[in-house]
mmCIF file of C-alpha atoms in Angstrom:
data_model
loop_
_atom_site.group_PDB
_atom_site.id
_atom_site.type_symbol
_atom_site.label_atom_id
_atom_site.label_comp_id
_atom_site.label_asym_id
_atom_site.label_seq_id
_atom_site.Cartn_x
_atom_site.Cartn_y
_atom_site.Cartn_z
ATOM 1 C CA MET S 144 -6.874 -0.738 1.253
ATOM 2 C CA LYS S 145 -7.315 -1.459 4.930
ATOM 3 C CA ILE S 146 -6.292 -4.421 6.872
ATOM 4 C CA LYS S 147 -9.852 -5.344 7.803
ATOM 5 C CA ASP S 148 -10.725 -4.951 4.253
ATOM 6 C CA LEU S 149 -8.732 -8.136 3.232
ATOM 7 C CA VAL S 150 -10.946 -10.627 3.819
ATOM 8 C CA SER S 151 -13.552 -9.159 1.282
ATOM 9 C CA TYR S 152 -10.426 -8.536 -1.303
ATOM 10 C CA TRP S 153 -9.254 -11.894 -0.991
ATOM 11 C CA ASP S 154 -12.735 -13.488 -1.742
ATOM 12 C CA LYS S 155 -12.623 -12.089 -5.152
ATOM 13 C CA HIS S 156 -9.791 -12.235 -7.828
ATOM 14 C CA ALA S 157 -7.046 -9.728 -7.729
ATOM 15 C CA ARG S 158 -6.379 -7.689 -10.671
ATOM 16 C CA GLY S 159 -3.484 -5.673 -11.203
ATOM 17 C CA ARG S 160 0.170 -5.185 -12.401
ATOM 18 C CA LEU S 161 3.232 -7.201 -10.512
ATOM 19 C CA THR S 162 6.565 -6.037 -10.370
ATOM 20 C CA GLN S 163 9.343 -8.676 -11.878
ATOM 21 C CA ASP S 164 11.115 -7.933 -8.500
ATOM 22 C CA ALA S 165 10.912 -10.887 -5.995
ATOM 23 C CA CYS S 166 11.240 -10.528 -2.405
ATOM 24 C CA SER S 167 11.900 -13.100 0.372
ATOM 25 C CA ILE S 168 11.560 -12.325 3.992
ATOM 26 C CA ALA S 169 12.082 -13.943 6.949
ATOM 27 C CA LEU S 170 9.042 -14.271 9.322
ATOM 28 C CA SER S 171 9.177 -14.901 13.117
ATOM 29 C CA ASP S 172 7.294 -18.236 14.282
ATOM 30 C CA GLN S 173 4.273 -16.347 15.592
ATOM 31 C CA HIS S 174 3.859 -14.857 12.118
ATOM 32 C CA HIS S 175 4.688 -17.624 9.846
ATOM 33 C CA ARG S 176 2.381 -19.823 12.210
ATOM 34 C CA GLN S 177 -0.514 -17.113 11.239
ATOM 35 C CA LEU S 178 0.306 -16.996 7.982
ATOM 36 C CA GLU S 179 -0.177 -20.803 7.872
ATOM 37 C CA GLU S 180 -3.577 -20.598 9.367
ATOM 38 C CA LEU S 181 -4.327 -17.796 6.498
ATOM 39 C CA SER S 182 -3.362 -20.354 3.821
ATOM 40 C CA ALA S 183 -5.592 -22.915 5.510
ATOM 41 C CA LEU S 184 -8.600 -20.631 5.475
ATOM 42 C CA TYR S 185 -7.614 -19.361 1.781
ATOM 43 C CA PRO S 186 -6.372 -23.010 0.328
ATOM 44 C CA LEU S 187 -6.636 -21.529 -3.370
ATOM 45 C CA LYS S 188 -4.747 -18.356 -2.584
ATOM 46 C CA PRO S 189 -0.958 -19.148 -2.273
ATOM 47 C CA SER S 190 0.831 -17.834 0.843
ATOM 48 C CA GLN S 191 2.712 -15.808 -1.225
ATOM 49 C CA ASP S 192 -0.085 -13.661 -2.476
ATOM 50 C CA LEU S 193 -1.603 -13.527 1.018
ATOM 51 C CA MET S 194 1.770 -12.077 1.945
ATOM 52 C CA ARG S 195 1.953 -9.448 -0.926
ATOM 53 C CA ASP S 196 -1.761 -8.742 -0.147
ATOM 54 C CA LEU S 197 -0.707 -8.058 3.339
ATOM 55 C CA ILE S 198 2.380 -6.026 2.997
ATOM 56 C CA SER S 199 0.203 -4.126 0.495
ATOM 57 C CA ALA S 200 -2.517 -3.200 2.485
ATOM 58 C CA ALA S 201 0.006 -2.062 5.321
ATOM 59 C CA LEU S 202 2.050 0.165 3.028
ATOM 60 C CA ASP S 203 -1.346 1.564 2.046
ATOM 61 C CA GLU S 204 -2.500 2.237 5.475
ATOM 62 C CA ILE S 205 0.573 3.394 6.518
ATOM 63 C CA GLU S 206 0.432 6.615 4.611
ATOM 64 C CA THR S 207 -2.699 7.617 5.710
ATOM 65 C CA GLU S 208 -1.318 7.156 9.210
ATOM 66 C CA PHE S 209 1.808 9.745 9.214
ATOM 67 C CA PRO S 210 1.130 12.593 11.093
ATOM 68 C CA TYR S 211 -0.061 15.873 9.570
ATOM 69 C CA VAL S 212 2.417 18.785 10.262
ATOM 70 C CA GLN S 213 1.383 22.095 9.179
ATOM 71 C CA GLY S 214 3.789 24.172 7.216
ATOM 72 C CA ALA S 215 3.852 27.617 6.914
ATOM 73 C CA GLN S 216 2.299 28.082 3.257
ATOM 74 C CA VAL S 217 -1.295 28.537 2.168
ATOM 75 C CA VAL S 218 -1.850 25.735 -0.757
ATOM 76 C CA ALA S 219 -5.898 26.042 -0.955
ATOM 77 C CA TYR S 220 -8.595 27.058 0.411
ATOM 78 C CA ASP S 221 -11.724 25.292 1.617
ATOM 79 C CA GLU S 222 -15.553 25.652 0.868
ATOM 80 C CA ASP S 223 -15.725 27.754 4.054
ATOM 81 C CA GLY S 224 -12.796 29.830 2.896
ATOM 82 C CA PHE S 225 -10.769 28.912 5.683
ATOM 83 C CA GLU S 226 -6.869 28.403 4.919
ATOM 84 C CA ILE S 227 -5.002 25.100 4.046
ATOM 85 C CA TYR S 228 -1.745 24.898 5.004
ATOM 86 C CA GLU S 229 1.137 22.607 3.241
ATOM 87 C CA ASP S 230 1.715 19.123 4.950
ATOM 88 C CA LYS S 231 5.433 19.625 6.172
ATOM 89 C CA GLY S 232 5.292 16.212 7.838
ATOM 90 C CA LEU S 233 6.168 12.503 6.454
ATOM 91 C CA THR S 234 3.597 12.321 4.018
ATOM 92 C CA PRO S 235 4.770 14.238 0.890
ATOM 93 C CA GLU S 236 7.653 12.869 0.757
ATOM 94 C CA PHE S 237 6.373 9.147 0.880
ATOM 95 C CA VAL S 238 4.040 10.184 -1.830
ATOM 96 C CA HIS S 239 6.777 11.644 -3.899
ATOM 97 C CA LEU S 240 9.323 8.920 -3.290
ATOM 98 C CA SER S 241 6.092 6.412 -4.079
ATOM 99 C CA GLN S 242 5.539 8.263 -7.389
ATOM 100 C CA LYS S 243 9.110 8.235 -8.779
ATOM 101 C CA HIS S 244 9.301 4.451 -7.943
ATOM 102 C CA ILE S 245 6.298 3.424 -9.614
ATOM 103 C CA LYS S 246 7.823 5.769 -12.730
ATOM 104 C CA ARG S 247 10.861 3.533 -12.576
ATOM 105 C CA LEU S 248 9.309 0.278 -12.438
ATOM 106 C CA LYS S 249 6.685 0.742 -15.237
ATOM 107 C CA ALA S 250 9.857 2.344 -17.533
ATOM 108 C CA ARG S 251 11.169 -1.358 -16.761
ATOM 109 C CA GLN S 252 8.315 -3.236 -17.291
ATOM 110 C CA PRO S 253 6.934 -3.408 -21.564
ATOM 111 C CA GLU S 254 3.233 -2.522 -21.792
ATOM 112 C CA PRO S 255 0.593 -5.002 -22.199
ATOM 113 C CA VAL S 256 -0.792 -5.880 -25.811
ATOM 114 C CA THR S 257 -4.402 -4.944 -26.536
#
């Protein structure tokens, strides 16, 4: 999700699985004021939910902003037959660590009853 998509997202009911882990952060005066302004715009959305959505959007966006660093190994061919080289930048490691963390979190949470 992009930052620009948050307003549309907040206008709908968010669904998803949340971890049991809590996180607390100290904000600058400016960011605290901006969070209060957002809370005033969306009074039914708790400020903790706004912060969670902002952080989630930023983390989703940062993955797409890591620069591609071409490696030496060909990993695929595109529809025109051109070689696609492995990415030796930060993206593969970020994805690997994200998947590892998600797997660990899922193992700690009970499965929902259906």
